[in-house]
Each structure stands twice: as structure tokens, then as C-alpha cells.
mmCIF file of C-alpha atoms in Angstrom:
data_model
loop_
_atom_site.group_PDB
_atom_site.id
_atom_site.type_symbol
_atom_site.label_atom_id
_atom_site.label_comp_id
_atom_site.label_asym_id
_atom_site.label_seq_id
_atom_site.Cartn_x
_atom_site.Cartn_y
_atom_site.Cartn_z
ATOM 1 C CA MET H 1 -13.427 -43.971 -13.878
ATOM 2 C CA THR H 2 -16.838 -43.475 -15.938
ATOM 3 C CA GLY H 3 -18.206 -41.271 -18.540
ATOM 4 C CA PRO H 4 -16.660 -40.148 -21.948
ATOM 5 C CA HIS H 5 -12.954 -39.566 -22.296
ATOM 6 C CA LEU H 6 -12.071 -36.094 -22.394
ATOM 7 C CA ALA H 7 -8.920 -34.486 -23.871
ATOM 8 C CA PHE H 8 -8.435 -31.177 -21.996
ATOM 9 C CA LEU H 9 -6.100 -28.483 -23.707
ATOM 10 C CA GLY H 10 -5.029 -25.498 -22.044
ATOM 11 C CA LEU H 11 -3.863 -25.735 -18.045
ATOM 12 C CA GLY H 12 -3.570 -22.202 -16.919
ATOM 13 C CA SER H 13 -4.858 -21.221 -13.380
ATOM 14 C CA MET H 14 -8.555 -21.989 -14.780
ATOM 15 C CA GLY H 15 -7.890 -24.850 -16.951
ATOM 16 C CA SER H 16 -5.902 -26.741 -14.134
ATOM 17 C CA GLY H 17 -8.622 -26.326 -11.742
ATOM 18 C CA MET H 18 -11.586 -27.491 -14.336
ATOM 19 C CA ALA H 19 -9.216 -30.536 -15.163
ATOM 20 C CA LEU H 20 -8.665 -31.644 -11.759
ATOM 21 C CA ARG H 21 -12.338 -31.181 -10.966
ATOM 22 C CA LEU H 22 -13.378 -33.215 -13.857
ATOM 23 C CA LEU H 23 -10.894 -35.929 -12.801
ATOM 24 C CA ASP H 24 -12.603 -35.843 -9.229
ATOM 25 C CA SER H 25 -15.924 -36.328 -10.977
ATOM 26 C CA GLY H 26 -14.815 -39.614 -12.394
ATOM 27 C CA PHE H 27 -13.887 -39.021 -15.982
ATOM 28 C CA PRO H 28 -11.154 -40.208 -17.662
ATOM 29 C CA VAL H 29 -9.062 -37.292 -18.772
ATOM 30 C CA THR H 30 -5.941 -36.807 -21.146
ATOM 31 C CA VAL H 31 -4.366 -33.512 -20.916
ATOM 32 C CA HIS H 32 -1.978 -31.256 -22.939
ATOM 33 C CA ASN H 33 -0.592 -27.898 -22.405
ATOM 34 C CA ARG H 34 1.799 -25.645 -24.371
ATOM 35 C CA THR H 35 4.077 -25.496 -21.428
ATOM 36 C CA ALA H 36 4.649 -28.999 -20.111
ATOM 37 C CA ASP H 37 5.412 -28.124 -16.496
ATOM 38 C CA ARG H 38 1.801 -26.963 -16.124
ATOM 39 C CA ALA H 39 0.384 -30.403 -17.131
ATOM 40 C CA ARG H 40 2.348 -32.148 -14.583
ATOM 41 C CA PRO H 41 0.385 -31.608 -11.508
ATOM 42 C CA VAL H 42 -2.734 -32.759 -13.220
ATOM 43 C CA ALA H 43 -0.972 -35.893 -14.482
ATOM 44 C CA ALA H 44 0.193 -36.617 -11.168
ATOM 45 C CA ALA H 45 -3.618 -36.537 -9.806
ATOM 46 C CA GLY H 46 -4.556 -39.063 -12.469
ATOM 47 C CA ALA H 47 -4.644 -37.570 -15.857
ATOM 48 C CA ALA H 48 -3.032 -39.003 -18.822
ATOM 49 C CA LEU H 49 -0.379 -36.881 -20.222
ATOM 50 C CA ALA H 50 -0.121 -36.265 -23.978
ATOM 51 C CA ALA H 51 2.907 -35.183 -25.902
ATOM 52 C CA SER H 52 0.867 -32.945 -28.258
ATOM 53 C CA ALA H 53 -2.672 -31.613 -28.755
ATOM 54 C CA ALA H 54 -3.405 -34.021 -31.401
ATOM 55 C CA GLU H 55 -2.434 -36.875 -29.283
ATOM 56 C CA ALA H 56 -4.656 -35.884 -26.517
ATOM 57 C CA ALA H 57 -7.727 -35.209 -29.117
ATOM 58 C CA ASP H 58 -7.137 -38.712 -30.832
ATOM 59 C CA ALA H 59 -7.546 -40.498 -27.498
ATOM 60 C CA ALA H 60 -10.863 -38.596 -26.580
ATOM 61 C CA ASP H 61 -14.678 -38.315 -27.354
ATOM 62 C CA VAL H 62 -14.968 -34.858 -25.926
ATOM 63 C CA LEU H 63 -12.509 -32.037 -26.439
ATOM 64 C CA VAL H 64 -12.417 -29.068 -23.639
ATOM 65 C CA LEU H 65 -10.602 -26.043 -24.478
ATOM 66 C CA SER H 66 -9.286 -23.350 -22.008
ATOM 67 C CA LEU H 67 -6.965 -21.171 -24.089
ATOM 68 C CA ALA H 68 -6.170 -17.579 -24.163
ATOM 69 C CA ASP H 69 -8.185 -16.175 -27.194
ATOM 70 C CA ASP H 70 -9.698 -16.573 -30.579
ATOM 71 C CA LYS H 71 -6.157 -16.932 -32.244
ATOM 72 C CA ALA H 72 -5.156 -19.911 -29.695
ATOM 73 C CA VAL H 73 -8.420 -21.511 -30.038
ATOM 74 C CA ASP H 74 -8.122 -21.376 -33.930
ATOM 75 C CA GLU H 75 -4.425 -22.759 -33.902
ATOM 76 C CA VAL H 76 -4.955 -25.698 -31.706
ATOM 77 C CA LEU H 77 -8.733 -26.760 -32.886
ATOM 78 C CA PHE H 78 -7.871 -26.227 -36.853
ATOM 79 C CA GLY H 79 -4.189 -26.203 -36.982
ATOM 80 C CA GLN H 80 -3.235 -29.098 -34.391
ATOM 81 C CA VAL H 81 -6.292 -31.483 -33.945
ATOM 82 C CA THR H 82 -8.041 -33.473 -36.081
ATOM 83 C CA LEU H 83 -11.879 -33.281 -35.681
ATOM 84 C CA ARG H 84 -13.613 -36.510 -36.161
ATOM 85 C CA PRO H 85 -17.653 -36.962 -36.977
ATOM 86 C CA GLY H 86 -19.441 -36.814 -33.648
ATOM 87 C CA MET H 87 -16.609 -35.322 -31.516
ATOM 88 C CA LEU H 88 -17.970 -32.793 -28.963
ATOM 89 C CA VAL H 89 -15.959 -29.706 -28.571
ATOM 90 C CA ILE H 90 -16.818 -27.808 -25.566
ATOM 91 C CA ASN H 91 -15.054 -24.361 -25.569
ATOM 92 C CA THR H 92 -14.490 -22.547 -22.043
ATOM 93 C CA SER H 93 -12.173 -20.064 -23.553
ATOM 94 C CA THR H 94 -13.286 -16.348 -23.779
ATOM 95 C CA VAL H 95 -13.577 -15.735 -27.552
ATOM 96 C CA SER H 96 -15.785 -13.139 -29.449
ATOM 97 C CA PRO H 97 -19.291 -14.349 -30.259
ATOM 98 C CA GLY H 98 -18.447 -13.826 -34.091
ATOM 99 C CA TYR H 99 -15.514 -16.305 -33.733
ATOM 100 C CA ALA H 100 -17.832 -18.668 -31.869
ATOM 101 C CA ARG H 101 -20.224 -18.855 -34.732
ATOM 102 C CA GLY H 102 -17.485 -19.516 -37.207
ATOM 103 C CA ALA H 103 -15.527 -21.863 -35.242
ATOM 104 C CA ALA H 104 -18.769 -23.813 -34.663
ATOM 105 C CA ALA H 105 -19.489 -23.811 -38.392
ATOM 106 C CA LYS H 106 -16.140 -24.932 -39.205
ATOM 107 C CA ALA H 107 -16.246 -27.776 -36.724
ATOM 108 C CA SER H 108 -19.690 -28.817 -38.063
ATOM 109 C CA ALA H 109 -18.222 -29.002 -41.646
ATOM 110 C CA ALA H 110 -15.836 -31.762 -40.237
ATOM 111 C CA GLY H 111 -18.721 -33.428 -38.672
ATOM 112 C CA ALA H 112 -17.907 -32.364 -35.084
ATOM 113 C CA ARG H 113 -20.443 -30.588 -32.604
ATOM 114 C CA TRP H 114 -19.639 -27.159 -30.717
ATOM 115 C CA VAL H 115 -20.730 -26.077 -27.369
ATOM 116 C CA ASP H 116 -19.805 -22.519 -25.886
ATOM 117 C CA ALA H 117 -19.199 -23.160 -22.000
ATOM 118 C CA CYS H 118 -18.108 -19.839 -20.860
ATOM 119 C CA VAL H 119 -17.318 -19.791 -17.215
ATOM 120 C CA VAL H 120 -17.731 -17.410 -14.581
ATOM 121 C CA GLY H 121 -15.613 -17.587 -11.423
ATOM 122 C CA ASN H 122 -12.133 -17.874 -10.105
ATOM 123 C CA PRO H 123 -9.243 -20.685 -10.061
ATOM 124 C CA ALA H 124 -10.666 -21.847 -6.699
ATOM 125 C CA GLN H 125 -14.095 -22.052 -7.840
ATOM 126 C CA ALA H 126 -12.828 -23.862 -10.853
ATOM 127 C CA ARG H 127 -11.289 -26.417 -8.524
ATOM 128 C CA GLU H 128 -14.248 -26.809 -6.609
ATOM 129 C CA GLY H 129 -16.776 -27.102 -9.407
ATOM 130 C CA THR H 130 -18.901 -23.926 -7.888
ATOM 131 C CA MET H 131 -18.425 -21.782 -11.141
ATOM 132 C CA ARG H 132 -21.475 -20.417 -13.056
ATOM 133 C CA VAL H 133 -21.264 -21.994 -16.694
ATOM 134 C CA LEU H 134 -22.909 -20.138 -19.399
ATOM 135 C CA ALA H 135 -23.934 -22.442 -22.372
ATOM 136 C CA SER H 136 -24.876 -22.011 -25.911
ATOM 137 C CA GLY H 137 -25.254 -24.274 -28.856
ATOM 138 C CA ALA H 138 -27.665 -26.612 -30.421
ATOM 139 C CA PRO H 139 -30.041 -27.884 -27.861
ATOM 140 C CA GLU H 140 -28.935 -31.612 -28.211
ATOM 141 C CA ASP H 141 -25.256 -30.660 -28.262
ATOM 142 C CA VAL H 142 -25.739 -28.724 -24.952
ATOM 143 C CA GLU H 143 -27.478 -31.678 -23.353
ATOM 144 C CA ALA H 144 -24.934 -34.157 -24.383
ATOM 145 C CA ALA H 145 -22.147 -31.666 -22.799
ATOM 146 C CA GLY H 146 -24.445 -31.566 -19.574
ATOM 147 C CA PRO H 147 -22.547 -34.082 -17.521
ATOM 148 C CA VAL H 148 -19.319 -32.055 -18.084
ATOM 149 C CA LEU H 149 -20.816 -28.795 -17.679
ATOM 150 C CA ARG H 150 -22.719 -29.660 -14.273
ATOM 151 C CA ALA H 151 -19.364 -31.193 -13.006
ATOM 152 C CA LEU H 152 -17.819 -27.603 -13.581
ATOM 153 C CA GLY H 153 -20.346 -25.584 -12.319
ATOM 154 C CA GLY H 154 -23.226 -25.502 -9.689
ATOM 155 C CA THR H 155 -25.318 -23.260 -12.035
ATOM 156 C CA VAL H 156 -25.613 -24.143 -15.808
ATOM 157 C CA LEU H 157 -27.553 -21.746 -17.773
ATOM 158 C CA PRO H 158 -28.411 -22.304 -21.335
ATOM 159 C CA LEU H 159 -28.492 -19.300 -23.547
ATOM 160 C CA GLY H 160 -29.597 -20.263 -26.956
ATOM 161 C CA PRO H 161 -27.724 -20.599 -30.210
ATOM 162 C CA VAL H 162 -23.848 -20.448 -30.361
ATOM 163 C CA GLY H 163 -22.363 -17.089 -29.770
ATOM 164 C CA ARG H 164 -24.859 -16.078 -26.949
ATOM 165 C CA ALA H 165 -22.694 -17.604 -24.174
ATOM 166 C CA PRO H 166 -19.585 -15.437 -25.143
ATOM 167 C CA ALA H 167 -21.917 -12.327 -25.430
ATOM 168 C CA MET H 168 -22.969 -12.852 -21.947
ATOM 169 C CA LYS H 169 -19.453 -13.481 -20.720
ATOM 170 C CA LEU H 170 -17.999 -10.533 -22.226
ATOM 171 C CA ALA H 171 -20.923 -8.268 -20.957
ATOM 172 C CA PHE H 172 -20.071 -9.602 -17.339
ATOM 173 C CA ASN H 173 -16.288 -8.915 -17.869
ATOM 174 C CA LEU H 174 -17.400 -5.632 -19.260
ATOM 175 C CA LEU H 175 -18.963 -4.779 -15.819
ATOM 176 C CA LEU H 176 -15.889 -6.311 -13.940
ATOM 177 C CA GLY H 177 -13.451 -4.108 -16.014
ATOM 178 C CA ALA H 178 -15.113 -1.104 -15.428
ATOM 179 C CA GLN H 179 -15.498 -1.536 -11.770
ATOM 180 C CA VAL H 180 -11.926 -2.443 -11.543
ATOM 181 C CA ALA H 181 -10.809 0.793 -13.353
ATOM 182 C CA SER H 182 -13.330 3.085 -11.214
ATOM 183 C CA LEU H 183 -11.826 1.528 -8.137
ATOM 184 C CA ALA H 184 -8.399 2.452 -9.293
ATOM 185 C CA ASP H 185 -9.449 5.933 -10.006
ATOM 186 C CA ALA H 186 -11.200 6.190 -6.790
ATOM 187 C CA VAL H 187 -8.115 5.261 -4.949
ATOM 188 C CA ARG H 188 -5.730 7.533 -6.871
ATOM 189 C CA TYR H 189 -8.459 10.548 -6.231
ATOM 190 C CA GLY H 190 -8.395 9.650 -2.705
ATOM 191 C CA GLU H 191 -4.880 9.519 -2.059
ATOM 192 C CA HIS H 192 -4.150 12.858 -3.656
ATOM 193 C CA ALA H 193 -6.724 14.441 -1.579
ATOM 194 C CA GLY H 194 -4.908 13.441 1.537
ATOM 195 C CA LEU H 195 -6.783 10.031 2.646
ATOM 196 C CA ASP H 196 -5.101 7.122 3.861
ATOM 197 C CA ARG H 197 -4.877 4.363 1.109
ATOM 198 C CA ASP H 198 -5.377 1.513 3.356
ATOM 199 C CA LEU H 199 -8.289 3.109 5.118
ATOM 200 C CA LEU H 200 -9.832 4.081 2.026
ATOM 201 C CA LEU H 201 -9.637 0.817 0.484
ATOM 202 C CA ALA H 202 -10.815 -0.978 3.570
ATOM 203 C CA ALA H 203 -13.965 1.432 3.576
ATOM 204 C CA ILE H 204 -14.643 1.075 0.068
ATOM 205 C CA GLY H 205 -14.398 -2.775 0.506
ATOM 206 C CA GLY H 206 -17.041 -2.744 3.007
ATOM 207 C CA SER H 207 -19.381 -0.218 2.044
ATOM 208 C CA GLY H 208 -22.778 -0.451 0.197
ATOM 209 C CA PHE H 209 -21.151 0.718 -2.995
ATOM 210 C CA SER H 210 -19.008 -2.601 -2.950
ATOM 211 C CA SER H 211 -19.700 -5.967 -4.332
ATOM 212 C CA LYS H 212 -17.878 -9.254 -4.246
ATOM 213 C CA VAL H 213 -15.667 -8.379 -7.052
ATOM 214 C CA MET H 214 -14.873 -4.861 -5.591
ATOM 215 C CA SER H 215 -14.103 -6.181 -2.084
ATOM 216 C CA PHE H 216 -11.759 -8.670 -3.588
ATOM 217 C CA ARG H 217 -9.844 -6.304 -5.666
ATOM 218 C CA ALA H 218 -9.529 -3.780 -2.969
ATOM 219 C CA GLU H 219 -7.857 -6.235 -0.643
ATOM 220 C CA VAL H 220 -5.504 -7.267 -3.511
ATOM 221 C CA MET H 221 -4.786 -3.494 -3.986
ATOM 222 C CA ARG H 222 -4.443 -2.982 -0.290
ATOM 223 C CA SER H 223 -2.030 -6.108 0.171
ATOM 224 C CA GLY H 224 -0.262 -5.463 -3.267
ATOM 225 C CA ALA H 225 -0.575 -9.111 -3.725
ATOM 226 C CA TYR H 226 -1.126 -9.269 -7.526
ATOM 227 C CA GLU H 227 0.508 -12.566 -8.274
ATOM 228 C CA PRO H 228 -0.534 -15.307 -8.613
ATOM 229 C CA ALA H 229 -3.550 -13.586 -10.527
ATOM 230 C CA ALA H 230 -7.212 -14.415 -10.265
ATOM 231 C CA PHE H 231 -7.771 -12.794 -13.724
ATOM 232 C CA ARG H 232 -4.712 -11.683 -15.414
ATOM 233 C CA ALA H 233 -4.651 -7.818 -16.657
ATOM 234 C CA ALA H 234 -3.693 -8.853 -20.197
ATOM 235 C CA LEU H 235 -6.827 -11.453 -20.295
ATOM 236 C CA MET H 236 -9.081 -8.415 -19.020
ATOM 237 C CA HIS H 237 -7.536 -6.049 -21.695
ATOM 238 C CA LYS H 238 -8.088 -8.806 -24.387
ATOM 239 C CA ASP H 239 -11.830 -9.148 -23.320
ATOM 240 C CA LEU H 240 -12.686 -5.422 -23.041
ATOM 241 C CA ARG H 241 -11.229 -5.111 -26.649
ATOM 242 C CA LEU H 242 -13.387 -7.949 -27.794
ATOM 243 C CA VAL H 243 -16.515 -6.000 -26.336
ATOM 244 C CA VAL H 244 -15.600 -2.903 -28.052
ATOM 245 C CA GLU H 245 -14.996 -4.670 -31.517
ATOM 246 C CA ASP H 246 -18.257 -6.469 -31.298
ATOM 247 C CA ALA H 247 -20.024 -3.345 -30.141
ATOM 248 C CA ARG H 248 -18.599 -1.328 -32.980
ATOM 249 C CA GLU H 249 -20.077 -4.282 -35.568
ATOM 250 C CA LEU H 250 -23.365 -3.813 -33.873
ATOM 251 C CA GLY H 251 -23.330 -0.071 -34.280
ATOM 252 C CA LEU H 252 -22.682 0.778 -30.709
ATOM 253 C CA ASP H 253 -20.144 3.033 -29.104
ATOM 254 C CA LEU H 254 -19.102 2.021 -25.593
ATOM 255 C CA ALA H 255 -17.190 4.824 -24.367
ATOM 256 C CA VAL H 256 -16.476 3.702 -20.630
ATOM 257 C CA THR H 257 -15.370 0.166 -21.875
ATOM 258 C CA ASP H 258 -13.134 1.526 -24.258
ATOM 259 C CA CYS H 259 -11.717 3.858 -21.463
ATOM 260 C CA ALA H 260 -11.455 1.045 -18.982
ATOM 261 C CA ALA H 261 -9.665 -1.072 -21.773
ATOM 262 C CA ALA H 262 -7.098 1.414 -21.794
ATOM 263 C CA TYR H 263 -6.252 1.202 -18.112
ATOM 264 C CA PHE H 264 -5.373 -2.433 -18.870
ATOM 265 C CA GLY H 265 -3.368 -1.948 -21.874
ATOM 266 C CA GLN H 266 -1.258 0.795 -19.966
ATOM 267 C CA ALA H 267 -0.775 -2.156 -17.379
ATOM 268 C CA ILE H 268 0.522 -4.545 -20.161
ATOM 269 C CA ALA H 269 2.702 -1.742 -21.570
ATOM 270 C CA GLU H 270 4.443 -1.311 -17.928
ATOM 271 C CA GLY H 271 5.003 -5.132 -17.876
ATOM 272 C CA ASN H 272 2.162 -6.070 -15.704
ATOM 273 C CA GLY H 273 0.235 -8.022 -17.976
ATOM 274 C CA ASP H 274 0.558 -11.430 -16.030
ATOM 275 C CA ALA H 275 -0.194 -9.439 -12.859
ATOM 276 C CA ASP H 276 -4.016 -9.613 -11.409
ATOM 277 C CA ALA H 277 -6.300 -7.081 -12.924
ATOM 278 C CA ALA H 278 -6.262 -5.178 -9.843
ATOM 279 C CA VAL H 279 -2.591 -4.167 -10.632
ATOM 280 C CA VAL H 280 -4.253 -0.960 -12.380
ATOM 281 C CA GLY H 281 -4.595 0.331 -8.804
ATOM 282 C CA ALA H 282 -1.297 -0.496 -7.605
ATOM 283 C CA ALA H 283 0.406 2.155 -5.325
ATOM 284 C CA LYS H 284 2.843 4.451 -7.111
ATOM 285 C CA GLU H 285 6.373 4.809 -5.994
#
């Protein structure tokens, strides 16, 4: 294997795919996941398995994070790992722009470098390396991260200073959440108006009003196959709340986004947080 030694922390559906892709691309990779069972398939593919995040990071030149939220990144990066001068942190986790800027400053104080690498795609694309990667950070740091970013994505889009990539990713997820919530409303209305649910979903998915995202979620709603999730309802809710909170700090009121977030909050309250975001359009008994 060639290239810098990577520590990959966080092996959910996206993280596992990315770690496997990096192995396929020739990088030596050490992995750690809080739930050890999720790390074993990646270890079986050739990754070294670390007993802790600290152990993984100690063996690596580059630290790649794929964690759930700001809190998880903070706990791992500043509570479990010892950052070293020159270490490159590539954060693929979706966090708030403000958190990214603060974390980058804390990493810099320890002599480490930070690059936002927000990924747009699904678990299959993560495994194939065909995602779109949104990158932000100091130009020299983004350049240093380039081999890893290009292994992960068919397109790498540099966006400027730290925080810009998370803002772009949240703008994308705002559109995703609003579309899925609107699709759920359209189906609910159509059913109550006497339309056949399957026929309506098929018609929407194949219409000029659709998109790749909407046709995919329409099929998930039609089939009722909400697990395994391509994008969990709980993560969708988290991202929409990050948008709303950041918008408030910017003096904006995003009423549509706020309303869409409530749909996914209700899904969590109903015990469906781990199901695909399309669960907000599930047929009611």
C-alpha cells in the first residue's frame, strides 16, 4: 500500500463505504468504531483494527472523521485523540459551519490542520468513490488532502475558507428534507382524495416534477423498505435543525425548513429515527 497512513473513525453506512474505498485506492488504513461489530468487515478487507480512537490516531498521519454530529466530533477529536503538529484532520461529518470554524481553530492551536470534506451521495456511491466532495480550508491543506478527497469522490469542489463546505452541504440537505416532506404531503393528500397510493407514487417518480432524490424516495415509500436507511431520519432532522439555527444567527427565518424539520422530529418521536428519511411518507394503518 502507498500514501499516508490514514486513521478512519466512524463506520456507519457512509463511513464503512468510504473506508473500504480508501483501502481499494491503496491507502494503509487503521479503523475504529464505537460499536466494534461495524469495524470488523472493514478489518476483514485489510484495514488494521484499533481498540480505541486514540490508538488509531497514534498510528496515522491523516485522521478522517465520519461521525454523527458536532458533539460526536468534539468528543472524539478533542476528548479521545491527541492531535500532533502537522497531523491533517479531514472531517466528512456534517457539522454546523460555526462548529467547523471553532474546531479548526482548536486543531490549529495543537499544530494540526483541518479540512472540511462534506460528501454528497449515498452508501453505494461512498463505496464506489463516485460521491461529490465539498472541500473547504486553507488552500495548502485542501491540496494536501487532495489524494484522499479524489479517492472518495468523482468530483471535488473547493469552496474557500473553513465552514463553507458545511454551509453548502446543509443547503443541499435543506432541499432534500423539504422535497421529502413535500412528497409525504402530496401522497397523504392524494390518498385522502381517493387516489391509489402506489399509482400516485409511481406517477410522481416518473413525472417532470420529480428528481433523482424524489424518484428514489417515492420508490422507498411505495415499497415500504425503510431499512437499511440510505439517510436516516434522525440525521435529516439534525441537519435541518443546524440550518435553522445557523439561519437565525444570520438573521434569517426559514419557515419551510423549520416545518420540514418537524416532520423528521415526529418520525424520531414515533421510534423511526433509524429508518430512511422517506419514512415520513409511510402508509398509516
